[in-house]
Amino acid sequence: MRAETVTTPETPFAAVLEPGYADYALEEAAIQPFGARVLPVPAGEDALSALADKNVFAVLTRERRIDPALYSDVPGLKLILRYGVGVDNVDLKTATERRIHVANIPDYGAENEVSDHVIALYLAVARRIVTRDAEVRAGLWGVGQKSPVPGHRNATIGLIGFGRIARAACTRFRALGFSRVLVSDPYLDAKTRAAWDVEATDLDSLCRQADVVSLHTPLTEATRNIIDARRIGLMKENAVVLNASRGGLIDEKALAEALHAGNVFGAGIDVFEAEPPAPGSPLLGAPNTVLSDHCGWYSEASVGELQRRAGAELVRVLEGAPPANWVNRW
Ligand code: NAD
């Protein structure tokens, strides 16, 4: 049955900034019993004008940064919900000052999707799949051995951050034959370290020793550009750098220079400093680099779960409760 389309000035709205999913039926169905509706605000549209004169109780966003004016100029705003894990596009301090709950959806199962994607990027880079594909289509046939391919039996994986996605990636790298796991994570406790049989190390040592360096931390002021020119300079010539967490963690120009100079083997990148990367962005022209469009999280199963959980958070807030995955607790 089609949802009731008549709205009044009192109708509570959950505004979706830059909607990108096929539809919002799951969220709509969850909030409909409260007389609430989903309000899509397409890319390019001014969010403040779209929300003006409406009773907006929640703003939902994927990658779009929350316009500073939204924190102050949307009276009645109770929730900013990030579809996904990272909340770096939300100003947590201002939201807290305004008593706006910020929530994410950390547990929609994307650790499987993202860690699969990390492995896919790794194998595509290490096995030079994209180059080989282009060569075969162009009529070239080299039967391997044209350019070196690093093996990974008994190799060392370096995981920066050891949360949900890194742990799923750890299992997968071990299955590939990586025998040593180095972890740099200031919050790694002894119990987790022992349970996962990983070696805790500082970031510089990880960069020196790892054959594959994979990033899995949130983007914060402490982690911005943690992989900079100096740390890239510490890496092995055969190192592969993987990033399916946040673009701002890596100095993209420094990484591209190292790839051009042959100082690292290759890179697999799902996330960029600016998304989509502008024409001329350094990694677009880097050799032996496989790129994707911040799609690590996606599968049909994960998007359904993500939207179902978003609907559940909207319901909690409509019922007067805080969201379950409340990030800026006060
Ligand atoms: P998580 O919260 O489970 O784990 C993050 C880990 O980073 C934690 O163990 C934390 O202790 C660690 N950490 C925090 N500060 C650190 C620092 N300074 N140095 C090293 N480690 C630090 O998060 P997750 O679900 O595993 O997500 C990891 C990253 O992946 C996030 O940036 C998230 O936004 C991103 N992500 C990307 C996609 C995608 O589509 N590519 C999808 C989901 C999540």
Coordinates of C-alpha atoms and ligand atoms in Angstrom, one line a residue:
M1 CA 0.0 0.0 0.0
R2 CA 1.3 3.5 -0.9
A3 CA 2.0 5.6 2.1
E4 CA -0.4 8.5 2.9
T5 CA 1.0 11.4 0.9
V6 CA -1.0 14.3 2.6
T7 CA 1.2 16.2 4.9
T8 CA 0.5 19.1 7.3
P9 CA 2.8 21.7 8.9
E10 CA 3.1 19.3 11.9
T11 CA 4.1 16.2 9.9
P12 CA 7.5 15.1 11.2
F13 CA 10.1 14.7 8.4
A14 CA 13.2 12.7 8.2
A15 CA 15.3 14.5 5.6
V16 CA 17.6 12.4 3.5
L17 CA 20.5 14.5 2.1
E18 CA 21.7 13.5 -1.4
P19 CA 19.6 10.3 -1.5
G20 CA 21.4 7.5 -3.3
Y21 CA 19.6 4.3 -2.5
A22 CA 17.0 2.8 -4.9
D23 CA 14.2 3.8 -2.6
Y24 CA 13.5 4.7 1.0
A25 CA 10.5 2.3 1.5
L26 CA 12.1 0.6 4.6
E27 CA 12.6 4.0 6.5
E28 CA 9.2 5.2 5.3
A29 CA 7.4 2.1 6.5
A30 CA 9.1 2.3 9.9
I31 CA 8.0 5.9 10.6
Q32 CA 4.6 5.9 8.9
P33 CA 2.8 4.8 12.0
F34 CA 4.0 8.0 13.7
G35 CA 2.5 10.1 10.8
A36 CA 6.1 10.9 9.8
R37 CA 7.5 11.0 6.2
V38 CA 10.8 10.8 4.4
L39 CA 11.9 14.0 2.6
P40 CA 14.6 13.4 0.0
V41 CA 16.8 16.4 -0.6
P42 CA 18.6 15.8 -4.0
A43 CA 22.2 16.6 -4.6
G44 CA 22.7 20.2 -5.6
E45 CA 19.6 21.3 -3.8
D46 CA 20.0 23.8 -0.9
A47 CA 19.2 21.7 2.2
L48 CA 18.2 24.7 4.3
S49 CA 15.7 26.0 1.8
A50 CA 14.3 22.4 1.3
L51 CA 13.9 22.0 5.1
A52 CA 12.5 25.5 5.8
D53 CA 9.0 25.6 7.2
K54 CA 9.0 21.9 7.7
N55 CA 9.0 20.0 11.0
V56 CA 12.2 18.1 10.5
F57 CA 13.1 15.8 13.4
A58 CA 16.0 13.9 11.7
V59 CA 18.6 14.5 9.0
L60 CA 20.1 11.4 7.3
T61 CA 23.3 11.6 5.3
R62 CA 25.7 9.3 3.6
E63 CA 28.9 11.2 2.6
R64 CA 27.4 14.7 2.4
R65 CA 28.9 17.1 5.0
I66 CA 26.3 18.6 7.2
D67 CA 26.0 22.3 6.4
P68 CA 26.9 24.3 9.5
A69 CA 23.7 26.3 9.4
L70 CA 21.6 23.1 9.8
Y71 CA 22.7 22.7 13.4
S72 CA 21.2 26.0 14.3
D73 CA 18.5 26.8 11.7
V74 CA 16.4 23.6 11.9
P75 CA 14.4 24.0 15.1
G76 CA 13.2 20.6 16.4
L77 CA 16.1 18.7 14.8
K78 CA 16.8 15.8 17.2
L79 CA 18.9 13.4 15.2
I80 CA 21.7 13.4 12.6
L81 CA 22.0 9.9 11.4
R82 CA 25.0 8.8 9.3
Y83 CA 24.2 5.9 7.0
G84 CA 27.4 3.9 7.8
V85 CA 30.2 4.0 10.2
G86 CA 32.3 7.2 9.9
V87 CA 30.9 10.4 11.3
D88 CA 33.7 12.7 10.0
N89 CA 31.2 14.6 8.0
V90 CA 29.3 15.7 11.1
D91 CA 30.5 18.4 13.5
L92 CA 30.1 16.5 16.8
K93 CA 31.0 19.4 19.0
T94 CA 28.4 21.7 17.5
A95 CA 25.8 19.0 17.4
T96 CA 26.4 18.3 21.1
E97 CA 26.2 22.0 22.0
R98 CA 22.8 22.1 20.3
R99 CA 21.7 18.8 22.0
I100 CA 21.3 17.1 18.6
H101 CA 21.9 13.3 18.8
V102 CA 24.4 12.0 16.3
A103 CA 24.2 8.4 15.5
N104 CA 25.9 6.0 13.1
I105 CA 25.1 2.5 11.9
P106 CA 28.2 0.5 12.8
D107 CA 26.9 -3.0 12.8
Y108 CA 25.0 -3.6 9.5
G109 CA 27.3 -6.4 8.5
A110 CA 29.5 -4.3 6.3
E111 CA 32.7 -5.7 7.8
N112 CA 32.2 -8.7 5.5
E113 CA 31.6 -6.5 2.4
V114 CA 34.4 -4.1 3.1
S115 CA 37.0 -6.8 4.0
D116 CA 36.0 -8.7 0.9
H117 CA 36.6 -5.5 -1.0
V118 CA 40.0 -5.0 0.6
I119 CA 41.0 -8.5 -0.5
A120 CA 39.7 -7.9 -4.0
L121 CA 41.7 -4.7 -4.3
Y122 CA 44.8 -6.4 -2.9
L123 CA 44.6 -9.4 -5.3
A124 CA 43.8 -7.1 -8.3
V125 CA 46.9 -5.0 -7.5
A126 CA 49.3 -7.8 -6.5
R127 CA 48.2 -10.0 -9.4
R128 CA 48.0 -7.0 -11.8
I129 CA 44.6 -8.1 -12.9
V130 CA 43.4 -4.7 -14.3
T131 CA 46.5 -4.3 -16.5
R132 CA 46.4 -7.9 -17.7
D133 CA 42.7 -7.6 -18.5
A134 CA 43.5 -4.6 -20.7
E135 CA 46.4 -6.4 -22.4
V136 CA 44.4 -9.5 -23.2
R137 CA 41.6 -7.3 -24.7
A138 CA 44.3 -5.5 -26.8
G139 CA 45.5 -8.7 -28.2
L140 CA 48.6 -9.0 -26.0
W141 CA 49.6 -12.3 -24.5
G142 CA 52.5 -12.6 -22.3
V143 CA 51.8 -15.7 -20.2
G144 CA 52.9 -13.9 -17.0
Q145 CA 56.5 -13.0 -16.1
K146 CA 56.3 -9.7 -17.9
S147 CA 56.4 -7.8 -14.7
P148 CA 57.0 -9.0 -11.2
V149 CA 54.2 -10.2 -9.0
P150 CA 54.9 -10.4 -5.3
G151 CA 53.9 -13.7 -3.6
H152 CA 52.3 -13.5 -0.2
R153 CA 53.0 -16.9 1.3
N154 CA 54.4 -16.2 4.9
A155 CA 54.1 -12.5 4.2
T156 CA 53.3 -9.8 6.8
I157 CA 50.0 -7.9 6.8
G158 CA 50.0 -4.6 8.7
L159 CA 46.6 -3.4 9.9
I160 CA 46.3 0.2 11.0
G161 CA 43.3 0.1 13.4
F162 CA 41.9 -3.2 14.6
G163 CA 38.1 -2.8 14.8
R164 CA 35.4 -4.7 13.1
I165 CA 36.6 -4.4 9.5
A166 CA 40.2 -5.0 10.3
R167 CA 39.4 -8.2 12.1
A168 CA 37.4 -9.5 9.2
A169 CA 40.3 -8.6 6.9
C170 CA 42.7 -10.3 9.3
T171 CA 40.9 -13.6 8.9
R172 CA 40.9 -13.2 5.1
F173 CA 44.6 -12.3 4.8
R174 CA 45.5 -15.3 7.0
A175 CA 43.4 -17.5 4.7
L176 CA 45.5 -16.2 1.8
G177 CA 48.7 -17.4 3.5
F178 CA 49.9 -14.2 5.4
S179 CA 51.5 -15.7 8.5
R180 CA 52.3 -12.5 10.5
V181 CA 49.8 -9.9 11.5
L182 CA 51.1 -6.5 12.8
V183 CA 48.6 -4.1 14.3
S184 CA 48.9 -0.5 15.1
D185 CA 46.0 0.6 17.2
P186 CA 46.4 2.7 20.4
Y187 CA 43.2 1.1 21.8
L188 CA 44.1 -2.5 21.2
D189 CA 43.9 -4.3 24.6
A190 CA 45.9 -7.4 25.6
K191 CA 42.9 -9.7 25.6
T192 CA 42.0 -8.9 21.9
R193 CA 45.7 -9.1 20.9
A194 CA 46.0 -12.5 22.5
A195 CA 42.7 -13.8 21.2
W196 CA 43.6 -12.8 17.6
D197 CA 47.3 -13.7 17.9
V198 CA 48.4 -10.4 16.5
E199 CA 51.5 -8.4 17.3
A200 CA 51.0 -4.9 18.5
T201 CA 53.4 -2.4 17.1
D202 CA 53.9 1.3 16.6
L203 CA 53.0 2.7 13.2
D204 CA 56.5 3.4 12.0
S205 CA 57.6 -0.2 12.7
L206 CA 54.5 -1.5 10.9
C207 CA 55.3 0.6 7.8
R208 CA 58.9 -0.8 7.8
Q209 CA 57.9 -4.4 8.2
A210 CA 54.6 -5.0 6.5
D211 CA 54.3 -6.4 2.9
V212 CA 50.8 -5.1 2.8
V213 CA 49.7 -2.0 4.7
S214 CA 45.9 -1.7 5.1
L215 CA 44.1 1.2 6.8
H216 CA 41.1 0.6 9.1
T217 CA 40.8 3.6 11.4
P218 CA 38.2 6.4 11.6
L219 CA 39.2 9.8 10.2
T220 CA 39.9 12.1 13.1
E221 CA 42.3 15.0 13.7
A222 CA 44.7 12.3 15.2
T223 CA 44.5 10.1 12.1
R224 CA 44.4 12.7 9.3
N225 CA 47.4 12.0 6.9
I226 CA 48.8 9.3 9.2
I227 CA 50.2 7.8 6.1
D228 CA 52.3 10.7 5.0
A229 CA 55.5 11.0 2.8
R230 CA 57.8 10.1 5.7
R231 CA 55.9 6.9 6.5
I232 CA 55.5 6.0 2.9
G233 CA 59.3 6.4 2.7
L234 CA 59.7 3.7 5.5
M235 CA 57.8 1.1 3.5
K236 CA 59.2 -1.8 1.5
E237 CA 59.7 -1.4 -2.2
N238 CA 57.3 -4.3 -2.7
A239 CA 54.7 -2.9 -0.3
V240 CA 51.0 -2.7 -1.3
V241 CA 49.0 0.1 0.3
L242 CA 45.2 -0.5 0.8
N243 CA 42.7 2.0 1.9
A244 CA 39.0 1.3 2.2
S245 CA 38.5 3.4 5.3
R246 CA 38.8 7.2 4.7
G247 CA 40.6 9.2 2.0
G248 CA 42.0 11.8 4.4
L249 CA 44.1 9.1 6.2
I250 CA 46.7 9.1 3.3
D251 CA 48.6 12.0 1.8
E252 CA 47.5 11.1 -1.8
K253 CA 50.1 13.2 -3.5
A254 CA 52.9 11.5 -1.5
L255 CA 51.5 8.1 -2.3
A256 CA 51.2 8.8 -6.0
E257 CA 54.8 10.1 -6.1
A258 CA 56.0 6.9 -4.4
L259 CA 54.1 4.8 -6.9
H260 CA 55.5 6.7 -9.9
A261 CA 59.0 6.4 -8.4
G262 CA 58.6 2.7 -7.8
N263 CA 59.2 3.1 -4.1
V264 CA 56.1 1.0 -3.3
F265 CA 54.6 -1.7 -5.4
G266 CA 51.0 -0.7 -5.8
A267 CA 47.9 0.6 -4.1
G268 CA 44.2 -0.4 -3.9
I269 CA 42.0 2.6 -3.0
D270 CA 38.3 2.8 -2.4
V271 CA 38.2 6.2 -0.6
F272 CA 39.5 9.6 -1.5
E273 CA 40.3 12.9 0.1
A274 CA 37.6 14.5 -2.1
E275 CA 34.9 12.2 -3.5
P276 CA 34.6 11.9 -6.4
P277 CA 38.3 12.7 -7.0
A278 CA 38.6 15.7 -9.2
P279 CA 40.2 15.2 -12.7
G280 CA 44.0 15.4 -12.2
S281 CA 43.7 14.1 -8.6
P282 CA 47.1 12.4 -8.0
L283 CA 46.0 8.8 -7.6
L284 CA 44.0 8.8 -10.8
G285 CA 47.3 8.7 -12.8
A286 CA 49.3 6.5 -10.5
P287 CA 50.8 3.2 -11.8
N288 CA 49.7 -0.2 -10.6
T289 CA 46.9 1.3 -8.7
V290 CA 43.3 -0.1 -8.6
L291 CA 40.6 2.3 -7.7
S292 CA 36.9 2.0 -6.7
D293 CA 34.2 4.4 -5.9
H294 CA 33.7 4.1 -2.1
C295 CA 31.7 1.0 -2.7
G296 CA 33.4 -1.3 -0.2
W297 CA 30.3 -1.3 2.0
Y298 CA 27.8 -2.3 -0.7
S299 CA 26.0 -5.5 -1.3
E300 CA 22.3 -6.0 -1.7
A301 CA 22.2 -7.6 1.7
S302 CA 24.1 -4.9 3.5
V303 CA 22.1 -2.0 2.0
G304 CA 18.9 -3.6 3.2
E305 CA 20.2 -4.0 6.7
L306 CA 21.6 -0.5 6.7
Q307 CA 18.2 1.0 5.8
R308 CA 16.3 -1.2 8.2
R309 CA 18.5 -0.1 11.0
A310 CA 18.2 3.5 10.0
G311 CA 14.4 3.1 10.2
A312 CA 14.8 1.6 13.7
E313 CA 16.8 4.6 14.9
L314 CA 14.2 7.0 13.5
V315 CA 11.5 5.1 15.4
R316 CA 13.5 5.3 18.7
V317 CA 13.8 9.1 18.4
L318 CA 10.2 9.5 17.5
E319 CA 9.4 7.5 20.7
G320 CA 11.4 10.0 22.6
A321 CA 14.4 7.7 23.3
P322 CA 18.0 8.3 22.3
P323 CA 19.3 6.4 19.3
A324 CA 20.9 3.0 20.0
N325 CA 24.2 3.9 18.3
W326 CA 24.5 7.4 19.9
V327 CA 27.9 8.8 19.1
N328 CA 28.1 12.2 20.9
R329 CA 26.8 11.0 24.3
W330 CA 26.2 13.7 26.9
Ligands
NAD1 P1 35.7 0.3 14.2 O1 35.2 1.5 15.0 O2 35.2 -1.0 14.5 O3 37.3 0.3 14.3 C1 38.1 1.4 14.2 C2 39.4 1.0 14.9 O4 40.3 2.1 14.7 C3 39.2 0.8 16.4 O5 39.8 -0.4 16.8 C4 40.0 2.0 17.0 O6 40.6 1.6 18.2 C5 41.0 2.2 15.9 N1 41.7 3.5 16.0 C6 41.2 4.7 16.5 N2 42.2 5.7 16.4 C7 43.3 5.1 15.9 C8 44.6 5.5 15.6 N3 44.9 6.8 15.9 N4 45.5 4.7 15.1 C9 45.1 3.4 14.9 N5 43.9 2.9 15.2 C10 43.0 3.7 15.7 O7 35.4 0.8 12.7 P2 35.2 -0.1 11.4 O8 33.8 -0.5 11.3 O9 36.2 -1.2 11.4 O10 35.6 0.9 10.3 C11 36.9 1.3 10.0 C12 37.0 2.3 8.9 O11 36.3 1.9 7.7 C13 36.3 3.6 9.3 O12 37.0 4.7 8.8 C14 35.0 3.6 8.5 O13 34.5 4.9 8.2 C15 35.4 2.9 7.2 N6 34.4 2.3 6.4 C16 34.5 2.3 5.1 C17 33.5 1.7 4.3 C18 33.7 1.7 2.8 O14 32.6 1.6 2.1 N7 34.8 1.8 2.2 C19 32.4 1.0 4.9 C20 32.4 1.0 6.3 C21 33.4 1.6 7.0

